[in-house]
Amino acid sequence: MPLAPSNEEITIAELTRDPYPIYRRLRAETPVLRVKSVGRTMLTKAADTRYVKENPELYSSDDPNTPMQRAFRAHTLMRKDGETHRAERMAMAPTFAPKVIKEHWTPLYQKTAEAYVDRLPRGEVVDLFPALAAPYASRGLAYLLGLDEASDADMARWSQVLIDGAGNFGWREEPFAVSDAANDEMDALFESLNDRHRAEPNPSALSVMLNAENPIPKSQVYANIKIAIGGGINEPRDALCTVLYGLLSNPEQLRHAKESNDWTTAFEEAVRWVAPIQVSSRLVTQDTEIRGFTIPKGDTVMTIQASACRDEDIYGEDGEDYNMLRPKAPHQAFGNGPHFCQGTHVARRAVAEVMLPLLFDRFPQMELAGDVVWQGFGFRGPITLPVRLQ
Ligand code: HEM
């Protein structure tokens, strides 16, 4: 069987600016493609991305070639397979239990959302990315993880530093020096919180992991709090900006969302339309095959869930549009298989059920007020969202 075709033209800069026209072309012409600039075999069809994530024996998350372990100074649950992965994931599970989300996190998110929306100025043009989406995502995660003492700015900075380190594929020293310093700060904070969480057990991730009957090693508790910091701020922040853009640029859909009070569908359509985590990587554990091409052991495949979420096989020809009224179909923005996003329901609550109705209730005439800039290859969302609040 032949190897998949290779491509030397696609650049990371192009993918960062706007990957969607490229993915559309790849889905039609070369859905399995070795892309030189990213050093991976890109998979752009929904059936293939799902298949890879659902077969961890063939496509492992444990890839020693990525800089993630170096950046986190730890091997996190996101990069483990099988029983070890399961045990560490289960250690955090009580934090994400439906009853806990409903009775503990939702009221806290409601209070936080009200406080953060209250400080927005009325009648002015405001960039909602820094003024609302980023701090709201930081505070929600700080509570969820049991890091109430960390500032919004610290949470956001640590998250970005970890992401930059994990994406440092050139293995340059400088991003690792910065992530080392941030790791020191986080370790010191976690250590200082042990006594409080032991004395007052609560549903936060740090507390449930420290107080478990058979706790996982403390190094792993800290490592997995860090993976949640690295992977729990950008996505709700970007999802909020994306859904706001989708609704504000489609007034008839916004009207429908208000009338039906169905903010969850608006949110799901936003993460389908622009998946906050656009790509994932898996290491190939034995020679195998996809769509008639050999995928050799040792290769890394990149599942492009951003592309899967617009696949014509599922969404027809209008997958490129934001349309909350489209027929319901499953999407892959939260992943698939054993690493399916653990924060899915919390994010839905925080953004769709708490923030959106509150924001449109306070500012029913809110409108876009300037250019919206989108950016990102690994993570993607608007990096500005100027609106007039009224
Ligand atoms: C709109 C919001 C979010 C989106 C779109 C999203 C997306 C994803 C995706 C695609 C993955 C799978 C990555 C892979 O397969 O390699 C993932 C994993 C994960 N997410 Fe989220 N996420 C969101 C919010 C959150 C939040 C708020 C948390 C809170 C802590 C969170 C925690 C996690 C964790 C811990 C994992 C790793 C699970 C594992 O490896 O078993 N996510 N997320």
Short mmCIF file of C-alpha atoms and ligand atoms in Angstrom, two decimals:
data_model
loop_
_atom_site.label_atom_id
_atom_site.label_comp_id
_atom_site.label_asym_id
_atom_site.label_seq_id
_atom_site.Cartn_x
_atom_site.Cartn_y
_atom_site.Cartn_z
CA MET A 1 0.00 0.00 0.00
CA PRO A 2 1.37 3.49 -0.79
CA LEU A 3 2.16 6.16 1.75
CA ALA A 4 -0.26 9.09 1.86
CA PRO A 5 0.59 11.99 -0.48
CA SER A 6 2.77 14.71 0.96
CA ASN A 7 2.49 18.49 0.85
CA GLU A 8 5.25 21.06 1.17
CA GLU A 9 3.22 24.19 0.45
CA ILE A 10 0.81 24.54 3.35
CA THR A 11 2.32 26.83 5.99
CA ILE A 12 1.57 27.20 9.68
CA ALA A 13 1.10 30.94 9.10
CA GLU A 14 -1.70 30.22 6.60
CA LEU A 15 -3.32 27.70 8.92
CA THR A 16 -3.18 30.20 11.76
CA ARG A 17 -4.80 32.94 9.68
CA ASP A 18 -7.66 30.87 8.21
CA PRO A 19 -7.39 27.08 7.94
CA TYR A 20 -10.95 26.49 6.75
CA PRO A 21 -10.53 26.93 2.96
CA ILE A 22 -7.52 24.60 3.19
CA TYR A 23 -9.44 21.96 5.13
CA ARG A 24 -12.33 22.16 2.69
CA ARG A 25 -9.94 21.47 -0.19
CA LEU A 26 -8.21 18.63 1.69
CA ARG A 27 -11.54 16.95 2.52
CA ALA A 28 -12.40 16.94 -1.20
CA GLU A 29 -8.99 16.07 -2.64
CA THR A 30 -6.50 14.61 -0.14
CA PRO A 31 -8.19 13.73 3.16
CA VAL A 32 -5.07 11.86 4.33
CA LEU A 33 -2.07 14.14 3.77
CA ARG A 34 1.46 14.29 5.14
CA VAL A 35 2.02 18.00 5.76
CA LYS A 36 5.68 18.94 6.01
CA SER A 37 5.30 22.21 7.94
CA VAL A 38 3.48 20.51 10.83
CA GLY A 39 5.42 17.23 10.57
CA ARG A 40 2.24 15.19 10.82
CA THR A 41 -0.28 13.30 8.71
CA MET A 42 -3.42 15.42 8.66
CA LEU A 43 -6.81 13.70 8.76
CA THR A 44 -9.64 16.00 7.76
CA LYS A 45 -12.69 13.70 7.38
CA ALA A 46 -15.05 13.20 10.33
CA ALA A 47 -15.10 9.40 9.98
CA ASP A 48 -11.27 9.27 10.20
CA THR A 49 -10.83 11.64 13.13
CA ARG A 50 -13.46 9.73 15.08
CA TYR A 51 -11.93 6.35 14.18
CA VAL A 52 -8.45 7.42 15.37
CA LYS A 53 -9.66 8.77 18.71
CA GLU A 54 -11.79 5.71 19.34
CA ASN A 55 -8.88 3.30 18.75
CA PRO A 56 -6.24 4.21 21.33
CA GLU A 57 -4.42 0.85 20.98
CA LEU A 58 -3.46 1.83 17.44
CA TYR A 59 -3.32 5.60 17.98
CA SER A 60 -1.78 6.42 21.34
CA SER A 61 -1.97 9.66 23.29
CA ASP A 62 1.39 8.84 24.85
CA ASP A 63 3.70 10.62 22.44
CA PRO A 64 7.16 11.18 23.94
CA ASN A 65 8.14 13.37 20.99
CA THR A 66 5.96 16.32 21.96
CA PRO A 67 7.25 19.20 24.12
CA MET A 68 4.22 18.95 26.41
CA GLN A 69 5.92 16.85 29.09
CA ARG A 70 8.84 19.28 29.22
CA ALA A 71 6.52 22.29 29.47
CA PHE A 72 4.44 20.78 32.28
CA ARG A 73 7.46 19.12 33.94
CA ALA A 74 5.10 16.15 34.18
CA HIS A 75 3.33 13.47 32.24
CA THR A 76 -0.33 14.53 32.40
CA LEU A 77 -3.44 12.38 31.95
CA MET A 78 -3.96 13.82 28.49
CA ARG A 79 -0.86 11.99 27.32
CA LYS A 80 -1.59 8.63 28.91
CA ASP A 81 -3.50 5.58 27.73
CA GLY A 82 -5.44 2.69 29.19
CA GLU A 83 -5.75 2.01 32.89
CA THR A 84 -3.30 4.72 34.06
CA HIS A 85 -5.24 7.31 32.08
CA ARG A 86 -8.54 6.04 33.43
CA ALA A 87 -7.38 6.10 37.06
CA GLU A 88 -6.18 9.70 36.83
CA ARG A 89 -9.28 10.86 34.95
CA MET A 90 -11.54 9.19 37.53
CA ALA A 91 -9.66 11.00 40.32
CA MET A 92 -11.12 14.30 39.06
CA ALA A 93 -14.54 12.90 38.15
CA PRO A 94 -16.42 13.91 41.34
CA THR A 95 -15.81 17.57 40.45
CA PHE A 96 -17.66 17.08 37.15
CA ALA A 97 -20.60 15.01 38.45
CA PRO A 98 -23.94 16.32 37.07
CA LYS A 99 -25.39 16.90 40.54
CA VAL A 100 -22.30 18.85 41.62
CA ILE A 101 -22.43 20.95 38.46
CA LYS A 102 -26.08 21.73 39.05
CA GLU A 103 -26.01 22.38 42.77
CA HIS A 104 -22.52 23.72 43.37
CA TRP A 105 -20.93 25.17 40.24
CA THR A 106 -23.95 26.68 38.50
CA PRO A 107 -24.92 29.02 41.37
CA LEU A 108 -21.28 30.04 41.73
CA TYR A 109 -21.00 30.72 38.00
CA GLN A 110 -24.25 32.68 38.12
CA LYS A 111 -22.85 34.92 40.87
CA THR A 112 -19.57 35.36 39.03
CA ALA A 113 -21.29 36.14 35.73
CA GLU A 114 -23.51 38.76 37.38
CA ALA A 115 -20.54 40.44 39.03
CA TYR A 116 -18.51 40.48 35.80
CA VAL A 117 -21.42 41.69 33.63
CA ASP A 118 -22.23 44.40 36.22
CA ARG A 119 -18.86 46.02 35.69
CA LEU A 120 -19.35 46.43 31.92
CA PRO A 121 -20.11 50.04 30.88
CA ARG A 122 -23.50 50.67 29.23
CA GLY A 123 -23.75 52.50 25.88
CA GLU A 124 -20.08 52.18 25.03
CA VAL A 125 -18.01 50.11 22.61
CA VAL A 126 -16.24 47.42 24.57
CA ASP A 127 -13.96 44.59 23.47
CA LEU A 128 -15.64 41.65 25.19
CA PHE A 129 -12.61 39.38 24.84
CA PRO A 130 -10.50 41.07 27.55
CA ALA A 131 -13.44 42.75 29.32
CA LEU A 132 -15.56 39.65 29.88
CA ALA A 133 -14.73 36.38 28.14
CA ALA A 134 -11.15 35.95 29.38
CA PRO A 135 -11.69 36.92 33.05
CA TYR A 136 -14.97 34.97 33.30
CA ALA A 137 -13.25 31.84 31.98
CA SER A 138 -10.33 32.33 34.37
CA ARG A 139 -12.51 32.81 37.45
CA GLY A 140 -14.77 29.86 36.63
CA LEU A 141 -11.78 27.59 36.28
CA ALA A 142 -10.08 28.92 39.42
CA TYR A 143 -13.20 27.93 41.41
CA LEU A 144 -13.58 24.59 39.67
CA LEU A 145 -10.00 23.61 40.42
CA GLY A 146 -9.95 24.96 43.99
CA LEU A 147 -7.53 27.79 43.24
CA ASP A 148 -9.75 30.68 44.43
CA GLU A 149 -6.65 32.53 45.65
CA ALA A 150 -5.17 32.84 42.12
CA SER A 151 -6.01 36.07 40.28
CA ASP A 152 -7.76 36.03 36.89
CA ALA A 153 -4.59 37.43 35.36
CA ASP A 154 -2.40 34.70 36.88
CA MET A 155 -4.73 31.95 35.68
CA ALA A 156 -4.74 33.38 32.15
CA ARG A 157 -0.97 33.85 32.13
CA TRP A 158 -0.22 30.34 33.40
CA SER A 159 -2.60 28.89 30.86
CA GLN A 160 -0.93 30.72 27.98
CA VAL A 161 2.58 29.90 29.18
CA LEU A 162 1.74 26.18 29.39
CA ILE A 163 0.15 26.27 25.93
CA ASP A 164 3.19 28.08 24.49
CA GLY A 165 5.52 25.53 26.10
CA ALA A 166 3.46 22.56 24.91
CA GLY A 167 3.54 24.03 21.40
CA ASN A 168 7.28 24.72 21.45
CA PHE A 169 8.04 22.17 18.73
CA GLY A 170 11.32 23.94 17.93
CA TRP A 171 12.47 23.06 21.50
CA ARG A 172 13.74 26.60 22.05
CA GLU A 173 15.02 27.33 25.56
CA GLU A 174 13.12 30.57 26.20
CA PRO A 175 9.52 29.25 26.32
CA PHE A 176 10.67 26.47 28.66
CA ALA A 177 12.41 28.98 30.94
CA VAL A 178 9.10 30.87 31.16
CA SER A 179 7.09 27.68 31.75
CA ASP A 180 9.57 26.55 34.42
CA ALA A 181 9.03 29.83 36.30
CA ALA A 182 5.22 29.45 35.99
CA ASN A 183 5.45 25.82 37.18
CA ASP A 184 7.31 27.04 40.27
CA GLU A 185 4.57 29.57 40.98
CA MET A 186 1.79 27.02 40.48
CA ASP A 187 3.52 24.36 42.60
CA ALA A 188 3.97 26.88 45.43
CA LEU A 189 0.31 27.89 45.26
CA PHE A 190 -0.96 24.29 45.19
CA GLU A 191 1.26 23.41 48.14
CA SER A 192 -0.04 26.40 50.15
CA LEU A 193 -3.64 25.26 49.54
CA ASN A 194 -3.25 21.70 50.84
CA ASP A 195 -4.20 22.57 54.41
CA ARG A 196 -7.33 24.49 53.44
CA HIS A 197 -8.62 21.74 51.18
CA ARG A 198 -7.85 19.05 53.75
CA ALA A 199 -9.57 21.01 56.54
CA GLU A 200 -12.58 21.97 54.41
CA PRO A 201 -13.22 19.29 51.81
CA ASN A 202 -15.20 20.65 48.84
CA PRO A 203 -16.03 19.61 45.25
CA SER A 204 -13.08 21.41 43.61
CA ALA A 205 -10.65 19.23 41.66
CA LEU A 206 -7.73 19.88 44.01
CA SER A 207 -9.82 19.04 47.05
CA VAL A 208 -11.36 15.82 45.68
CA MET A 209 -7.98 14.56 44.52
CA LEU A 210 -6.16 15.39 47.77
CA ASN A 211 -8.93 13.93 49.94
CA ALA A 212 -9.59 10.76 47.93
CA GLU A 213 -9.61 7.47 49.81
CA ASN A 214 -6.84 6.12 47.58
CA PRO A 215 -5.27 9.27 46.23
CA ILE A 216 -3.13 9.28 43.09
CA PRO A 217 0.44 10.55 43.70
CA LYS A 218 0.60 14.25 44.55
CA SER A 219 2.87 14.89 41.56
CA GLN A 220 0.01 13.67 39.34
CA VAL A 221 -2.58 15.71 41.24
CA TYR A 222 -0.55 18.81 40.47
CA ALA A 223 0.18 17.73 36.88
CA ASN A 224 -3.50 17.26 36.13
CA ILE A 225 -4.52 20.54 37.75
CA LYS A 226 -2.01 22.09 35.36
CA ILE A 227 -3.47 20.32 32.33
CA ALA A 228 -6.86 21.68 33.34
CA ILE A 229 -5.36 25.19 33.60
CA GLY A 230 -3.74 24.76 30.18
CA GLY A 231 -6.92 23.34 28.66
CA GLY A 232 -9.80 24.95 30.55
CA ILE A 233 -9.54 28.69 29.93
CA ASN A 234 -9.06 29.26 26.19
CA GLU A 235 -11.94 27.03 25.17
CA PRO A 236 -14.82 28.54 27.17
CA ARG A 237 -13.37 32.01 26.47
CA ASP A 238 -13.20 31.36 22.72
CA ALA A 239 -16.54 29.54 22.68
CA LEU A 240 -18.21 32.56 24.32
CA CYS A 241 -16.69 35.02 21.81
CA THR A 242 -17.56 32.70 18.92
CA VAL A 243 -21.19 32.20 19.90
CA LEU A 244 -21.62 35.94 20.46
CA TYR A 245 -20.21 36.63 17.02
CA GLY A 246 -22.40 33.94 15.46
CA LEU A 247 -25.56 35.35 17.02
CA LEU A 248 -24.76 39.03 16.56
CA SER A 249 -23.96 38.56 12.89
CA ASN A 250 -27.17 36.55 12.31
CA PRO A 251 -29.99 38.64 13.84
CA GLU A 252 -32.78 36.24 12.87
CA GLN A 253 -30.99 33.45 14.74
CA LEU A 254 -30.45 35.70 17.74
CA ARG A 255 -34.16 36.44 17.73
CA HIS A 256 -34.86 32.70 17.65
CA ALA A 257 -32.46 32.05 20.56
CA LYS A 258 -34.13 34.76 22.64
CA GLU A 259 -37.65 33.57 21.86
CA SER A 260 -36.91 29.89 22.44
CA ASN A 261 -34.44 30.54 25.27
CA ASP A 262 -32.39 27.81 23.60
CA TRP A 263 -28.88 29.09 24.24
CA THR A 264 -27.46 25.57 24.37
CA THR A 265 -28.11 24.97 20.66
CA ALA A 266 -26.53 28.35 19.89
CA PHE A 267 -23.46 27.30 21.90
CA GLU A 268 -23.18 23.82 20.34
CA GLU A 269 -23.39 25.31 16.87
CA ALA A 270 -20.64 27.80 17.76
CA VAL A 271 -18.17 25.13 18.87
CA ARG A 272 -19.05 23.05 15.82
CA TRP A 273 -18.55 26.05 13.53
CA VAL A 274 -15.18 27.09 15.02
CA ALA A 275 -13.90 24.33 17.30
CA PRO A 276 -11.93 25.97 20.14
CA ILE A 277 -9.45 23.04 20.11
CA GLN A 278 -8.98 22.55 16.40
CA VAL A 279 -6.52 19.66 16.27
CA SER A 280 -5.18 16.77 18.35
CA SER A 281 -2.26 14.41 17.82
CA ARG A 282 -1.91 10.67 18.24
CA LEU A 283 1.18 8.44 17.91
CA VAL A 284 0.80 5.42 15.59
CA THR A 285 1.73 2.25 17.53
CA GLN A 286 1.86 -0.25 14.63
CA ASP A 287 1.82 -0.17 10.84
CA THR A 288 -1.76 0.40 9.83
CA GLU A 289 -3.96 1.83 7.10
CA ILE A 290 -6.42 4.67 6.51
CA ARG A 291 -8.33 5.15 3.23
CA GLY A 292 -5.95 2.82 1.39
CA PHE A 293 -2.75 4.50 2.57
CA THR A 294 -0.11 2.97 4.82
CA ILE A 295 0.20 4.80 8.12
CA PRO A 296 3.54 3.61 9.48
CA LYS A 297 4.33 2.86 13.12
CA GLY A 298 6.03 5.88 14.75
CA ASP A 299 4.19 8.44 12.59
CA THR A 300 2.07 11.08 14.27
CA VAL A 301 -1.42 11.63 12.91
CA MET A 302 -3.22 14.91 13.46
CA THR A 303 -6.97 14.64 13.81
CA ILE A 304 -8.42 17.93 12.60
CA GLN A 305 -11.69 18.09 14.53
CA ALA A 306 -12.19 21.64 13.19
CA SER A 307 -12.49 20.08 9.75
CA ALA A 308 -14.53 17.09 10.93
CA CYS A 309 -17.02 19.60 12.34
CA ARG A 310 -17.62 21.01 8.84
CA ASP A 311 -17.55 17.72 6.92
CA GLU A 312 -19.98 17.77 3.97
CA ASP A 313 -20.83 14.10 4.67
CA ILE A 314 -22.53 15.25 7.87
CA TYR A 315 -23.50 18.89 7.35
CA GLY A 316 -24.01 19.08 3.59
CA GLU A 317 -22.76 22.15 1.74
CA ASP A 318 -23.50 24.81 4.35
CA GLY A 319 -21.20 23.53 7.11
CA GLU A 320 -19.07 26.64 6.66
CA ASP A 321 -21.89 28.84 8.01
CA TYR A 322 -23.02 29.50 11.56
CA ASN A 323 -26.58 28.21 11.62
CA MET A 324 -28.14 27.23 14.92
CA LEU A 325 -31.28 26.19 13.03
CA ARG A 326 -29.55 23.41 11.06
CA PRO A 327 -30.75 19.83 11.64
CA LYS A 328 -29.17 18.39 14.78
CA ALA A 329 -26.06 16.27 14.10
CA PRO A 330 -23.28 15.16 16.43
CA HIS A 331 -20.05 17.18 16.29
CA GLN A 332 -16.51 16.45 17.46
CA ALA A 333 -15.54 19.75 19.09
CA PHE A 334 -15.25 18.05 22.49
CA GLY A 335 -13.31 15.10 21.06
CA ASN A 336 -14.17 11.40 21.10
CA GLY A 337 -13.12 8.23 22.83
CA PRO A 338 -11.39 7.93 26.21
CA HIS A 339 -10.04 11.50 26.18
CA PHE A 340 -13.44 13.09 25.51
CA CYS A 341 -13.43 16.52 27.19
CA GLN A 342 -14.06 16.22 30.89
CA GLY A 343 -15.21 19.84 31.10
CA THR A 344 -17.99 19.61 28.47
CA HIS A 345 -20.95 19.99 30.79
CA VAL A 346 -19.33 22.64 32.96
CA ALA A 347 -18.48 24.71 29.88
CA ARG A 348 -22.03 24.35 28.54
CA ARG A 349 -23.48 25.50 31.84
CA ALA A 350 -21.08 28.41 32.27
CA VAL A 351 -21.43 29.78 28.75
CA ALA A 352 -24.80 28.65 27.40
CA GLU A 353 -27.01 28.46 30.44
CA VAL A 354 -25.52 31.20 32.61
CA MET A 355 -23.67 33.84 30.58
CA LEU A 356 -25.65 34.10 27.33
CA PRO A 357 -29.14 34.67 28.78
CA LEU A 358 -27.73 37.08 31.35
CA LEU A 359 -25.79 39.13 28.81
CA PHE A 360 -28.70 39.44 26.35
CA ASP A 361 -31.05 40.27 29.19
CA ARG A 362 -28.81 43.13 30.36
CA PHE A 363 -27.94 44.37 26.87
CA PRO A 364 -30.85 43.42 24.60
CA GLN A 365 -29.70 45.79 21.82
CA MET A 366 -26.05 44.71 21.87
CA GLU A 367 -24.45 44.92 18.41
CA LEU A 368 -21.09 44.31 16.75
CA ALA A 369 -19.08 47.53 16.57
CA GLY A 370 -15.93 46.89 14.56
CA ASP A 371 -13.79 44.28 12.90
CA VAL A 372 -13.47 40.90 14.55
CA VAL A 373 -10.08 39.25 14.12
CA TRP A 374 -9.84 35.46 14.20
CA GLN A 375 -6.66 33.60 14.87
CA GLY A 376 -5.26 30.18 15.62
CA PHE A 377 -4.25 26.79 14.30
CA GLY A 378 -4.19 24.61 17.46
CA PHE A 379 -6.70 26.72 19.37
CA ARG A 380 -8.95 29.14 17.49
CA GLY A 381 -11.36 31.96 18.22
CA PRO A 382 -11.87 35.71 17.84
CA ILE A 383 -9.03 37.64 19.48
CA THR A 384 -11.14 40.82 19.56
CA LEU A 385 -14.88 41.21 19.92
CA PRO A 386 -15.85 44.91 19.84
CA VAL A 387 -19.53 45.38 20.65
CA ARG A 388 -21.74 48.30 21.60
CA LEU A 389 -23.46 47.46 24.85
CA GLN A 390 -26.99 48.79 25.02
C1 HEM B 1 -16.03 24.98 25.05
C2 HEM B 1 -15.21 24.50 25.93
C3 HEM B 1 -14.29 23.32 25.72
C4 HEM B 1 -13.95 22.63 24.56
C5 HEM B 1 -14.43 22.87 23.15
C6 HEM B 1 -13.03 21.57 24.96
C7 HEM B 1 -12.46 20.66 24.08
C8 HEM B 1 -11.69 19.55 24.47
C9 HEM B 1 -11.19 18.53 23.57
C10 HEM B 1 -11.36 18.53 22.04
C11 HEM B 1 -10.51 17.62 24.31
C12 HEM B 1 -9.86 16.32 23.80
C13 HEM B 1 -8.41 16.47 23.42
C14 HEM B 1 -7.86 15.20 22.81
O1 HEM B 1 -8.61 14.32 22.36
O2 HEM B 1 -6.63 15.07 22.75
C15 HEM B 1 -10.59 18.06 25.69
C16 HEM B 1 -10.03 17.39 26.74
C17 HEM B 1 -10.08 17.83 28.05
N1 HEM B 1 -10.76 18.95 28.52
FE1 HEM B 1 -11.86 20.24 27.43
N2 HEM B 1 -12.82 21.64 26.32
C18 HEM B 1 -13.58 22.69 26.83
C19 HEM B 1 -13.66 23.10 28.14
C20 HEM B 1 -13.04 22.48 29.20
C21 HEM B 1 -13.11 22.93 30.57
C22 HEM B 1 -13.87 24.14 31.10
C23 HEM B 1 -12.38 22.06 31.30
C24 HEM B 1 -12.22 22.16 32.79
C25 HEM B 1 -11.30 21.66 33.50
C26 HEM B 1 -11.83 21.05 30.39
C27 HEM B 1 -11.05 19.98 30.76
C28 HEM B 1 -10.56 19.02 29.88
C29 HEM B 1 -9.71 17.90 30.33
C30 HEM B 1 -9.25 17.61 31.75
C31 HEM B 1 -9.41 17.16 29.17
C32 HEM B 1 -8.54 15.91 29.08
C33 HEM B 1 -9.38 14.69 29.26
C34 HEM B 1 -8.57 13.42 29.11
O3 HEM B 1 -7.46 13.43 28.57
O4 HEM B 1 -9.07 12.38 29.55
N3 HEM B 1 -12.26 21.35 29.12
N4 HEM B 1 -11.31 19.23 25.77
#
